[in-house]
Amino acid sequence: MIYVTATESDAVRAIEAEAISSRFARGWHCLGLAEKFKDGKPHTVNAFGQKLVVFTGADGKTNVLDGYCRHMGGDLSQGTVKGNEIACPFHDWRWGGDGRCKSIPYSRRVPLRARTASWPTMEQDKLLFVWNDPEGSKPPADVTIPLIEGATRDDWTDWRWTETVVNTNCREIIDNVVDMAHFFYIHKSFPTFFKNVFEGQVATQIMKGVTREDARRAREGDGGGGPRMIGNTSVASYHGPSFMIDELTYHYDGYDLNSVLINCHYPIDEHSFTLHSGIIVQHSDALPPEAAEATAQKLTDFILLGFEQDIEIWRNKARIDNPLLCEEDGPVYQLRRWYQQFYVDVADVRPEMTDRFEFEIDTTRPVESWKKEVEENLARREGASA
């Protein structure tokens, strides 16, 4: 009788996925364009597993409070902004931006314990941020979002901003930071250089690419033409768990187009998040203001298409804690260790989560393979048209 012993290579790889934690990341989260919340009305924001109310008082300060009145549970987002306070629609209790009840019109005095949760906010570059910390600490002075110079300069366009709800855990979008290959297969890009740098609370992706001829020619029938794009350079950094600034340069015949892309999100709950994108484009001799505005809108449409492609993948994929990686994949496990720092108490943040880490993918094999695929696609298309 012959006995066959299973080797390690014969073993079936099982997908592992632990239950998703209901804890939400510590850090600044962008709620979108600040102007949206300055209309004198209360706004509902579902975030961090609960309802919040966002309102701007007569003093111009935008505030974020828990969404339900501590008196009898009225929905403050259905209330009215009165002066610097939000008035509950149930009994008109008036709540200030600091979370304290300021007055009760029908009562001689306010109860000593009349206080609700107030969330720290920050307005910067025409965007509104809210601070979340499961430990209840205020934002440290050294935890910041960098200023975006073009956001407040006249030689750049205004923000083109989009929002959409995605029904999956937000770790899925973070994984894209290290995922070079998906840019070719999902977004029809052609990366030729790809590097990651993680340090402290910043995770950076540096990518250079060329135009995919098979994708470009396929789009020519959809209003293409104009200057020919040669390639692009992208330096995209997550500053904290949810706000990415991408300094994105498109290289055309004869000139470069400078833009800044924002890719940010905040969790609704552990199974969904609100995904935002914003873009601004710099004016230039080759791109005067009117053309820059049109280009910003075109890029916005292109970015939305990319998000839709990602969302379709996320909608159908399995959550996987033990991805099986090849040599040309990015540092998924190192990225997830970096990301974990925002989900543990500050005292439990370990050096391996924050120490500097660099990884550059050897793109020799991917570029060789992708060039061949592009050539085959073009030959197939030309044969079909002939």
mmCIF file of C-alpha atoms in Angstrom:
data_model
loop_
_atom_site.group_PDB
_atom_site.id
_atom_site.type_symbol
_atom_site.label_atom_id
_atom_site.label_comp_id
_atom_site.label_asym_id
_atom_site.label_seq_id
_atom_site.Cartn_x
_atom_site.Cartn_y
_atom_site.Cartn_z
ATOM 1 C CA MET A 1 0.000 0.000 0.000
ATOM 2 C CA ILE A 2 1.280 3.461 -0.947
ATOM 3 C CA TYR A 3 0.621 6.401 1.323
ATOM 4 C CA VAL A 4 0.647 9.899 -0.181
ATOM 5 C CA THR A 5 1.629 12.632 2.222
ATOM 6 C CA ALA A 6 0.266 16.076 1.462
ATOM 7 C CA THR A 7 2.991 18.661 1.135
ATOM 8 C CA GLU A 8 2.619 22.327 1.995
ATOM 9 C CA SER A 9 2.233 23.148 -1.698
ATOM 10 C CA ASP A 10 -0.654 20.660 -1.976
ATOM 11 C CA ALA A 11 -2.637 22.262 0.836
ATOM 12 C CA VAL A 12 -5.650 24.313 -0.126
ATOM 13 C CA ARG A 13 -5.242 27.962 0.819
ATOM 14 C CA ALA A 14 -8.161 29.003 3.001
ATOM 15 C CA ILE A 15 -9.425 32.575 3.139
ATOM 16 C CA GLU A 16 -9.265 33.980 6.665
ATOM 17 C CA ALA A 17 -11.397 36.893 7.784
ATOM 18 C CA GLU A 18 -11.993 37.901 11.372
ATOM 19 C CA ALA A 19 -15.165 39.682 12.434
ATOM 20 C CA ILE A 20 -15.001 43.390 11.620
ATOM 21 C CA SER A 21 -14.478 45.580 14.661
ATOM 22 C CA SER A 22 -17.112 48.201 15.433
ATOM 23 C CA ARG A 23 -14.352 50.591 16.513
ATOM 24 C CA PHE A 24 -13.755 53.517 14.151
ATOM 25 C CA ALA A 25 -10.424 55.087 13.237
ATOM 26 C CA ARG A 26 -8.873 57.824 15.315
ATOM 27 C CA GLY A 27 -8.134 60.930 13.267
ATOM 28 C CA TRP A 28 -9.460 63.782 11.157
ATOM 29 C CA HIS A 29 -12.239 62.843 8.734
ATOM 30 C CA CYS A 30 -13.434 65.148 5.958
ATOM 31 C CA LEU A 31 -17.199 65.742 5.734
ATOM 32 C CA GLY A 32 -16.950 67.579 2.407
ATOM 33 C CA LEU A 33 -17.117 71.178 1.255
ATOM 34 C CA ALA A 34 -17.496 73.538 4.214
ATOM 35 C CA GLU A 35 -19.880 75.798 2.286
ATOM 36 C CA LYS A 36 -22.462 73.004 2.181
ATOM 37 C CA PHE A 37 -23.012 73.394 5.931
ATOM 38 C CA LYS A 38 -23.245 77.205 5.991
ATOM 39 C CA ASP A 39 -26.846 77.628 4.794
ATOM 40 C CA GLY A 40 -28.293 78.281 8.243
ATOM 41 C CA LYS A 41 -29.893 74.824 8.416
ATOM 42 C CA PRO A 42 -29.017 71.673 10.368
ATOM 43 C CA HIS A 43 -27.559 68.773 8.382
ATOM 44 C CA THR A 44 -27.676 65.061 9.112
ATOM 45 C CA VAL A 45 -24.407 63.129 8.856
ATOM 46 C CA ASN A 46 -24.447 59.405 9.568
ATOM 47 C CA ALA A 47 -20.934 58.580 10.703
ATOM 48 C CA PHE A 48 -19.055 56.448 13.214
ATOM 49 C CA GLY A 49 -22.072 54.230 13.774
ATOM 50 C CA GLN A 50 -24.408 57.043 14.823
ATOM 51 C CA LYS A 51 -26.307 60.116 13.679
ATOM 52 C CA LEU A 52 -24.624 63.504 13.934
ATOM 53 C CA VAL A 53 -26.007 66.983 13.372
ATOM 54 C CA VAL A 54 -23.863 69.627 11.670
ATOM 55 C CA PHE A 55 -24.825 73.312 11.826
ATOM 56 C CA THR A 56 -23.214 76.723 11.452
ATOM 57 C CA GLY A 57 -24.156 79.387 13.978
ATOM 58 C CA ALA A 58 -24.570 83.132 13.482
ATOM 59 C CA ASP A 59 -20.902 83.520 14.489
ATOM 60 C CA GLY A 60 -19.883 81.547 11.384
ATOM 61 C CA LYS A 61 -18.513 78.573 13.326
ATOM 62 C CA THR A 62 -19.587 75.127 12.135
ATOM 63 C CA ASN A 63 -20.365 72.658 14.898
ATOM 64 C CA VAL A 64 -20.923 68.905 15.115
ATOM 65 C CA LEU A 65 -23.035 67.344 17.881
ATOM 66 C CA ASP A 66 -24.640 63.982 18.554
ATOM 67 C CA GLY A 67 -27.827 63.926 16.545
ATOM 68 C CA TYR A 68 -30.350 63.250 19.316
ATOM 69 C CA CYS A 69 -31.455 65.636 22.044
ATOM 70 C CA ARG A 70 -30.593 64.439 25.566
ATOM 71 C CA HIS A 71 -33.951 65.693 26.855
ATOM 72 C CA MET A 72 -36.447 63.334 25.195
ATOM 73 C CA GLY A 73 -34.524 62.073 22.171
ATOM 74 C CA GLY A 74 -35.673 64.565 19.550
ATOM 75 C CA ASP A 75 -33.830 64.566 16.224
ATOM 76 C CA LEU A 76 -31.719 67.732 16.271
ATOM 77 C CA SER A 77 -31.127 67.524 12.523
ATOM 78 C CA GLN A 78 -34.863 68.235 12.135
ATOM 79 C CA GLY A 79 -34.573 71.293 14.378
ATOM 80 C CA THR A 80 -33.774 74.951 13.713
ATOM 81 C CA VAL A 81 -30.579 76.991 13.950
ATOM 82 C CA LYS A 82 -31.274 79.903 16.315
ATOM 83 C CA GLY A 83 -28.331 82.248 16.771
ATOM 84 C CA ASN A 84 -25.361 80.076 17.676
ATOM 85 C CA GLU A 85 -27.478 77.150 18.848
ATOM 86 C CA ILE A 86 -29.466 74.276 17.434
ATOM 87 C CA ALA A 87 -33.023 74.131 18.766
ATOM 88 C CA CYS A 88 -34.643 70.737 19.205
ATOM 89 C CA PRO A 89 -37.920 70.402 17.227
ATOM 90 C CA PHE A 90 -39.532 68.501 20.138
ATOM 91 C CA HIS A 91 -39.349 71.006 23.051
ATOM 92 C CA ASP A 92 -37.052 73.794 21.758
ATOM 93 C CA TRP A 93 -34.121 73.001 24.020
ATOM 94 C CA ARG A 94 -31.176 75.073 22.699
ATOM 95 C CA TRP A 95 -27.810 73.333 22.321
ATOM 96 C CA GLY A 96 -24.534 75.193 21.745
ATOM 97 C CA GLY A 97 -21.587 74.022 19.689
ATOM 98 C CA ASP A 98 -19.744 73.068 22.900
ATOM 99 C CA GLY A 99 -22.437 70.475 23.633
ATOM 100 C CA ARG A 100 -24.015 72.362 26.542
ATOM 101 C CA CYS A 101 -27.696 73.233 26.685
ATOM 102 C CA LYS A 102 -27.777 77.044 26.692
ATOM 103 C CA SER A 103 -31.450 77.638 27.420
ATOM 104 C CA ILE A 104 -34.900 76.105 27.747
ATOM 105 C CA PRO A 105 -37.473 78.766 26.852
ATOM 106 C CA TYR A 106 -40.201 77.404 29.167
ATOM 107 C CA SER A 107 -37.883 76.696 32.136
ATOM 108 C CA ARG A 108 -36.323 78.950 34.766
ATOM 109 C CA ARG A 109 -33.032 77.072 34.695
ATOM 110 C CA VAL A 110 -31.075 74.498 32.694
ATOM 111 C CA PRO A 111 -30.288 71.181 34.451
ATOM 112 C CA LEU A 112 -26.643 70.904 35.497
ATOM 113 C CA ARG A 113 -26.163 67.703 33.519
ATOM 114 C CA ALA A 114 -27.644 69.043 30.298
ATOM 115 C CA ARG A 115 -24.724 68.226 28.068
ATOM 116 C CA THR A 116 -24.330 66.211 24.860
ATOM 117 C CA ALA A 117 -21.260 65.107 22.896
ATOM 118 C CA SER A 118 -19.517 67.795 20.857
ATOM 119 C CA TRP A 119 -17.089 66.755 18.128
ATOM 120 C CA PRO A 120 -13.964 68.857 17.411
ATOM 121 C CA THR A 121 -14.066 70.430 13.951
ATOM 122 C CA MET A 122 -11.574 72.098 11.641
ATOM 123 C CA GLU A 123 -12.184 74.147 8.506
ATOM 124 C CA GLN A 124 -9.281 74.226 6.101
ATOM 125 C CA ASP A 125 -8.897 74.708 2.345
ATOM 126 C CA LYS A 126 -12.697 75.206 2.081
ATOM 127 C CA LEU A 127 -13.236 71.735 3.559
ATOM 128 C CA LEU A 128 -14.829 70.694 6.861
ATOM 129 C CA PHE A 129 -13.133 68.077 9.051
ATOM 130 C CA VAL A 130 -14.375 66.321 12.185
ATOM 131 C CA TRP A 131 -12.158 64.578 14.736
ATOM 132 C CA ASN A 132 -12.994 61.080 15.936
ATOM 133 C CA ASP A 133 -11.267 59.384 18.862
ATOM 134 C CA PRO A 134 -12.719 56.330 20.644
ATOM 135 C CA GLU A 135 -10.700 57.330 23.723
ATOM 136 C CA GLY A 136 -12.334 60.756 23.763
ATOM 137 C CA SER A 137 -9.095 62.742 23.498
ATOM 138 C CA LYS A 138 -8.812 66.061 21.686
ATOM 139 C CA PRO A 139 -6.712 66.195 18.506
ATOM 140 C CA PRO A 140 -2.984 66.526 19.339
ATOM 141 C CA ALA A 141 -1.236 69.573 17.922
ATOM 142 C CA ASP A 142 1.093 67.431 15.820
ATOM 143 C CA VAL A 143 -1.728 65.518 14.092
ATOM 144 C CA THR A 144 -2.542 67.752 11.156
ATOM 145 C CA ILE A 145 -3.764 67.805 7.567
ATOM 146 C CA PRO A 146 -1.318 69.682 5.275
ATOM 147 C CA LEU A 147 -2.491 72.862 3.625
ATOM 148 C CA ILE A 148 -3.281 72.523 -0.077
ATOM 149 C CA GLU A 149 -1.839 75.648 -1.629
ATOM 150 C CA GLY A 150 -3.928 75.595 -4.795
ATOM 151 C CA ALA A 151 -7.226 75.350 -2.894
ATOM 152 C CA THR A 152 -7.161 79.032 -1.982
ATOM 153 C CA ARG A 153 -5.290 80.527 -4.954
ATOM 154 C CA ASP A 154 -6.865 82.380 -7.854
ATOM 155 C CA ASP A 155 -4.778 80.561 -10.447
ATOM 156 C CA TRP A 156 -6.486 77.248 -9.632
ATOM 157 C CA THR A 157 -10.055 76.126 -10.272
ATOM 158 C CA ASP A 158 -12.613 75.726 -7.501
ATOM 159 C CA TRP A 159 -13.178 72.273 -6.057
ATOM 160 C CA ARG A 160 -15.175 69.836 -8.146
ATOM 161 C CA TRP A 161 -16.594 67.607 -5.416
ATOM 162 C CA THR A 162 -18.450 64.290 -5.473
ATOM 163 C CA GLU A 163 -19.906 62.004 -2.798
ATOM 164 C CA THR A 164 -21.145 58.415 -2.900
ATOM 165 C CA VAL A 165 -22.013 55.692 -0.388
ATOM 166 C CA VAL A 166 -20.089 52.415 -0.592
ATOM 167 C CA ASN A 167 -21.447 49.340 1.163
ATOM 168 C CA THR A 168 -18.289 47.699 2.434
ATOM 169 C CA ASN A 169 -15.687 48.215 5.140
ATOM 170 C CA CYS A 170 -13.346 51.123 4.438
ATOM 171 C CA ARG A 171 -10.208 48.955 4.679
ATOM 172 C CA GLU A 172 -10.907 47.946 1.082
ATOM 173 C CA ILE A 173 -10.161 51.422 -0.238
ATOM 174 C CA ILE A 174 -6.984 51.717 1.854
ATOM 175 C CA ASP A 175 -5.565 48.551 0.248
ATOM 176 C CA ASN A 176 -5.427 50.436 -3.071
ATOM 177 C CA VAL A 177 -2.423 52.378 -1.738
ATOM 178 C CA VAL A 178 -0.160 49.400 -2.459
ATOM 179 C CA ASP A 179 -2.060 47.732 -5.297
ATOM 180 C CA MET A 180 -0.211 48.563 -8.504
ATOM 181 C CA ALA A 181 -1.657 45.791 -10.680
ATOM 182 C CA HIS A 182 -5.297 46.802 -10.257
ATOM 183 C CA PHE A 183 -4.568 50.130 -11.962
ATOM 184 C CA PHE A 184 -3.874 48.238 -15.189
ATOM 185 C CA TYR A 185 -6.678 45.699 -14.994
ATOM 186 C CA ILE A 186 -9.440 47.822 -13.458
ATOM 187 C CA HIS A 187 -8.644 51.422 -14.414
ATOM 188 C CA LYS A 188 -6.914 50.821 -17.774
ATOM 189 C CA SER A 189 -3.799 52.671 -16.653
ATOM 190 C CA PHE A 190 -0.219 51.591 -17.362
ATOM 191 C CA PRO A 191 2.076 51.967 -14.321
ATOM 192 C CA THR A 192 5.809 51.886 -15.068
ATOM 193 C CA PHE A 193 7.105 52.913 -11.615
ATOM 194 C CA PHE A 194 5.533 52.170 -8.229
ATOM 195 C CA LYS A 195 6.861 52.844 -4.740
ATOM 196 C CA ASN A 196 5.411 53.094 -1.235
ATOM 197 C CA VAL A 197 6.732 54.967 1.788
ATOM 198 C CA PHE A 198 5.067 54.647 5.214
ATOM 199 C CA GLU A 199 6.189 56.795 8.124
ATOM 200 C CA GLY A 200 4.367 58.009 11.195
ATOM 201 C CA GLN A 201 0.776 58.791 10.271
ATOM 202 C CA VAL A 202 1.478 59.181 6.538
ATOM 203 C CA ALA A 203 1.283 56.471 3.864
ATOM 204 C CA THR A 204 2.513 57.516 0.412
ATOM 205 C CA GLN A 205 2.166 55.963 -3.020
ATOM 206 C CA ILE A 206 4.450 57.220 -5.796
ATOM 207 C CA MET A 207 3.404 56.115 -9.263
ATOM 208 C CA LYS A 208 4.460 56.999 -12.798
ATOM 209 C CA GLY A 209 2.761 55.710 -15.894
ATOM 210 C CA VAL A 210 2.305 56.000 -19.626
ATOM 211 C CA THR A 211 -0.850 56.226 -21.687
ATOM 212 C CA ARG A 212 -2.376 52.896 -22.635
ATOM 213 C CA GLU A 213 -2.730 53.030 -26.381
ATOM 214 C CA ASP A 214 -5.470 50.391 -26.477
ATOM 215 C CA ALA A 215 -7.553 52.299 -23.927
ATOM 216 C CA ARG A 216 -6.871 55.716 -25.525
ATOM 217 C CA ARG A 217 -7.935 54.599 -28.985
ATOM 218 C CA ALA A 218 -11.038 52.954 -27.575
ATOM 219 C CA ARG A 219 -12.061 56.345 -26.137
ATOM 220 C CA GLU A 220 -11.410 58.357 -29.297
ATOM 221 C CA GLY A 221 -14.921 57.652 -30.536
ATOM 222 C CA ASP A 222 -16.281 59.166 -27.310
ATOM 223 C CA GLY A 223 -15.198 62.731 -27.885
ATOM 224 C CA GLY A 224 -11.434 62.157 -27.771
ATOM 225 C CA GLY A 225 -8.916 64.191 -29.674
ATOM 226 C CA GLY A 226 -7.122 67.354 -28.606
ATOM 227 C CA PRO A 227 -3.610 67.290 -27.137
ATOM 228 C CA ARG A 228 -2.186 63.816 -26.775
ATOM 229 C CA MET A 229 -1.524 62.622 -23.228
ATOM 230 C CA ILE A 230 1.862 60.941 -22.848
ATOM 231 C CA GLY A 231 1.631 59.796 -19.237
ATOM 232 C CA ASN A 232 1.218 60.898 -15.628
ATOM 233 C CA THR A 233 3.021 61.244 -12.322
ATOM 234 C CA SER A 234 1.186 60.780 -9.032
ATOM 235 C CA VAL A 235 2.363 61.364 -5.451
ATOM 236 C CA ALA A 236 -0.576 60.356 -3.255
ATOM 237 C CA SER A 237 -0.410 60.436 0.543
ATOM 238 C CA TYR A 238 -2.925 59.427 3.192
ATOM 239 C CA HIS A 239 -2.554 61.820 6.113
ATOM 240 C CA GLY A 240 -4.162 59.756 8.832
ATOM 241 C CA PRO A 241 -6.701 57.011 8.188
ATOM 242 C CA SER A 242 -9.023 58.635 5.680
ATOM 243 C CA PHE A 243 -7.755 61.746 3.866
ATOM 244 C CA MET A 244 -5.563 61.353 0.801
ATOM 245 C CA ILE A 245 -3.949 64.237 -1.109
ATOM 246 C CA ASP A 246 -2.754 63.281 -4.578
ATOM 247 C CA GLU A 247 -0.439 65.704 -6.398
ATOM 248 C CA LEU A 248 -1.314 64.502 -9.874
ATOM 249 C CA THR A 249 0.467 65.724 -13.008
ATOM 250 C CA TYR A 250 -0.704 64.758 -16.496
ATOM 251 C CA HIS A 251 1.988 64.982 -19.162
ATOM 252 C CA TYR A 252 0.784 66.146 -22.604
ATOM 253 C CA ASP A 253 2.642 66.894 -25.812
ATOM 254 C CA GLY A 254 4.184 70.291 -25.078
ATOM 255 C CA TYR A 255 2.945 70.933 -21.527
ATOM 256 C CA ASP A 256 2.083 69.501 -18.102
ATOM 257 C CA LEU A 257 -1.322 69.748 -16.441
ATOM 258 C CA ASN A 258 -1.035 70.167 -12.654
ATOM 259 C CA SER A 259 -3.904 69.050 -10.466
ATOM 260 C CA VAL A 260 -4.627 68.024 -6.892
ATOM 261 C CA LEU A 261 -6.979 65.124 -6.296
ATOM 262 C CA ILE A 262 -8.613 64.460 -2.938
ATOM 263 C CA ASN A 263 -9.715 60.924 -2.154
ATOM 264 C CA CYS A 264 -11.289 60.776 1.292
ATOM 265 C CA HIS A 265 -13.982 58.972 3.252
ATOM 266 C CA TYR A 266 -15.641 58.595 6.622
ATOM 267 C CA PRO A 267 -17.241 55.431 7.999
ATOM 268 C CA ILE A 268 -21.021 55.289 8.283
ATOM 269 C CA ASP A 269 -20.723 52.031 10.188
ATOM 270 C CA GLU A 270 -18.412 49.013 10.003
ATOM 271 C CA HIS A 271 -20.097 47.855 6.788
ATOM 272 C CA SER A 272 -20.352 51.116 4.803
ATOM 273 C CA PHE A 273 -18.635 54.433 4.239
ATOM 274 C CA THR A 274 -19.168 57.707 2.405
ATOM 275 C CA LEU A 275 -16.560 58.174 -0.324
ATOM 276 C CA HIS A 276 -15.653 61.707 -1.421
ATOM 277 C CA SER A 277 -13.464 63.007 -4.204
ATOM 278 C CA GLY A 278 -12.423 66.515 -5.101
ATOM 279 C CA ILE A 279 -10.170 67.952 -7.767
ATOM 280 C CA ILE A 280 -8.649 71.325 -8.600
ATOM 281 C CA VAL A 281 -6.645 72.172 -11.726
ATOM 282 C CA GLN A 282 -4.014 74.883 -12.151
ATOM 283 C CA HIS A 283 -4.386 77.527 -14.854
ATOM 284 C CA SER A 284 -1.486 77.930 -17.281
ATOM 285 C CA ASP A 285 -0.637 79.421 -20.667
ATOM 286 C CA ALA A 286 -1.656 76.117 -22.232
ATOM 287 C CA LEU A 287 -4.744 75.904 -20.016
ATOM 288 C CA PRO A 288 -6.434 79.299 -19.417
ATOM 289 C CA PRO A 289 -9.205 79.563 -16.789
ATOM 290 C CA GLU A 290 -12.139 78.505 -18.959
ATOM 291 C CA ALA A 291 -10.247 75.497 -20.350
ATOM 292 C CA ALA A 292 -9.027 74.598 -16.855
ATOM 293 C CA GLU A 293 -12.614 74.534 -15.547
ATOM 294 C CA ALA A 294 -13.687 72.277 -18.425
ATOM 295 C CA THR A 295 -10.707 70.015 -17.783
ATOM 296 C CA ALA A 296 -11.541 69.814 -14.072
ATOM 297 C CA GLN A 297 -15.055 68.664 -14.930
ATOM 298 C CA LYS A 298 -13.717 66.111 -17.415
ATOM 299 C CA LEU A 299 -11.297 64.750 -14.821
ATOM 300 C CA THR A 300 -14.113 64.577 -12.265
ATOM 301 C CA ASP A 301 -16.127 62.396 -14.633
ATOM 302 C CA PHE A 302 -13.063 60.217 -15.209
ATOM 303 C CA ILE A 303 -12.443 59.853 -11.444
ATOM 304 C CA LEU A 304 -16.080 58.907 -10.858
ATOM 305 C CA LEU A 305 -15.754 56.202 -13.486
ATOM 306 C CA GLY A 306 -12.712 54.888 -11.642
ATOM 307 C CA PHE A 307 -14.603 54.807 -8.349
ATOM 308 C CA GLU A 308 -17.465 52.931 -9.998
ATOM 309 C CA GLN A 309 -14.978 50.351 -11.248
ATOM 310 C CA ASP A 310 -13.566 49.934 -7.737
ATOM 311 C CA ILE A 311 -17.010 49.772 -6.141
ATOM 312 C CA GLU A 312 -18.075 46.989 -8.480
ATOM 313 C CA ILE A 313 -15.071 44.944 -7.333
ATOM 314 C CA TRP A 314 -15.693 45.703 -3.647
ATOM 315 C CA ARG A 315 -19.373 44.833 -3.994
ATOM 316 C CA ASN A 316 -18.557 41.283 -5.069
ATOM 317 C CA LYS A 317 -15.214 40.417 -3.426
ATOM 318 C CA ALA A 318 -14.600 38.595 -0.157
ATOM 319 C CA ARG A 319 -12.953 40.258 2.795
ATOM 320 C CA ILE A 320 -9.566 38.605 3.217
ATOM 321 C CA ASP A 321 -7.144 38.991 6.127
ATOM 322 C CA ASN A 322 -4.506 36.643 4.672
ATOM 323 C CA PRO A 323 -4.088 37.656 1.014
ATOM 324 C CA LEU A 324 -1.853 35.349 -1.003
ATOM 325 C CA LEU A 325 0.744 37.593 -2.634
ATOM 326 C CA CYS A 326 3.258 37.253 -5.453
ATOM 327 C CA GLU A 327 6.622 38.954 -5.873
ATOM 328 C CA GLU A 328 5.214 41.872 -7.875
ATOM 329 C CA ASP A 329 2.440 42.690 -5.421
ATOM 330 C CA GLY A 330 2.811 45.624 -3.063
ATOM 331 C CA PRO A 331 3.389 45.554 0.731
ATOM 332 C CA VAL A 332 -0.198 44.786 1.752
ATOM 333 C CA TYR A 333 0.668 43.439 5.194
ATOM 334 C CA GLN A 334 2.956 46.364 6.022
ATOM 335 C CA LEU A 335 0.246 48.804 4.941
ATOM 336 C CA ARG A 336 -2.311 47.096 7.148
ATOM 337 C CA ARG A 337 0.075 47.296 10.130
ATOM 338 C CA TRP A 338 0.427 51.043 9.442
ATOM 339 C CA TYR A 339 -3.377 51.366 9.214
ATOM 340 C CA GLN A 340 -3.902 49.471 12.494
ATOM 341 C CA GLN A 341 -2.368 52.331 14.503
ATOM 342 C CA PHE A 342 -5.623 54.272 14.085
ATOM 343 C CA TYR A 343 -7.727 51.440 15.546
ATOM 344 C CA VAL A 344 -5.867 50.854 18.816
ATOM 345 C CA ASP A 345 -5.443 53.041 21.877
ATOM 346 C CA VAL A 346 -2.594 55.526 21.595
ATOM 347 C CA ALA A 347 -0.711 53.620 24.311
ATOM 348 C CA ASP A 348 -0.859 50.477 22.137
ATOM 349 C CA VAL A 349 0.637 52.000 18.976
ATOM 350 C CA ARG A 350 3.808 49.960 18.271
ATOM 351 C CA PRO A 351 6.958 51.069 16.407
ATOM 352 C CA GLU A 352 6.256 48.582 13.589
ATOM 353 C CA MET A 353 3.108 50.592 12.818
ATOM 354 C CA THR A 354 4.888 53.935 12.509
ATOM 355 C CA ASP A 355 8.573 53.288 11.694
ATOM 356 C CA ARG A 356 9.665 54.351 8.218
ATOM 357 C CA PHE A 357 9.189 51.649 5.592
ATOM 358 C CA GLU A 358 9.984 51.869 1.868
ATOM 359 C CA PHE A 359 9.183 49.395 -0.882
ATOM 360 C CA GLU A 360 9.638 49.743 -4.636
ATOM 361 C CA ILE A 361 8.109 47.146 -6.945
ATOM 362 C CA ASP A 362 10.333 45.772 -9.681
ATOM 363 C CA THR A 363 8.164 46.616 -12.678
ATOM 364 C CA THR A 364 10.265 44.753 -15.258
ATOM 365 C CA ARG A 365 7.967 41.750 -15.551
ATOM 366 C CA PRO A 366 4.657 43.678 -15.294
ATOM 367 C CA VAL A 367 5.687 46.204 -17.981
ATOM 368 C CA GLU A 368 6.851 43.421 -20.291
ATOM 369 C CA SER A 369 3.584 41.528 -19.848
ATOM 370 C CA TRP A 370 1.376 44.609 -20.150
ATOM 371 C CA LYS A 371 3.106 45.843 -23.296
ATOM 372 C CA LYS A 372 2.398 42.495 -24.892
ATOM 373 C CA GLU A 373 -1.250 42.618 -23.825
ATOM 374 C CA VAL A 374 -1.699 46.154 -25.211
ATOM 375 C CA GLU A 375 -0.133 45.129 -28.527
ATOM 376 C CA GLU A 376 -2.404 42.094 -28.757
ATOM 377 C CA ASN A 377 -5.479 44.219 -28.014
ATOM 378 C CA LEU A 378 -4.534 46.705 -30.722
ATOM 379 C CA ALA A 379 -3.837 43.953 -33.265
ATOM 380 C CA ARG A 380 -7.144 42.271 -32.463
ATOM 381 C CA ARG A 381 -9.028 45.563 -32.873
ATOM 382 C CA GLU A 382 -7.338 46.365 -36.172
ATOM 383 C CA GLY A 383 -8.082 42.859 -37.437
ATOM 384 C CA ALA A 384 -11.731 43.184 -36.489
ATOM 385 C CA SER A 385 -12.076 46.567 -38.210
ATOM 386 C CA ALA A 386 -10.377 45.236 -41.331
#
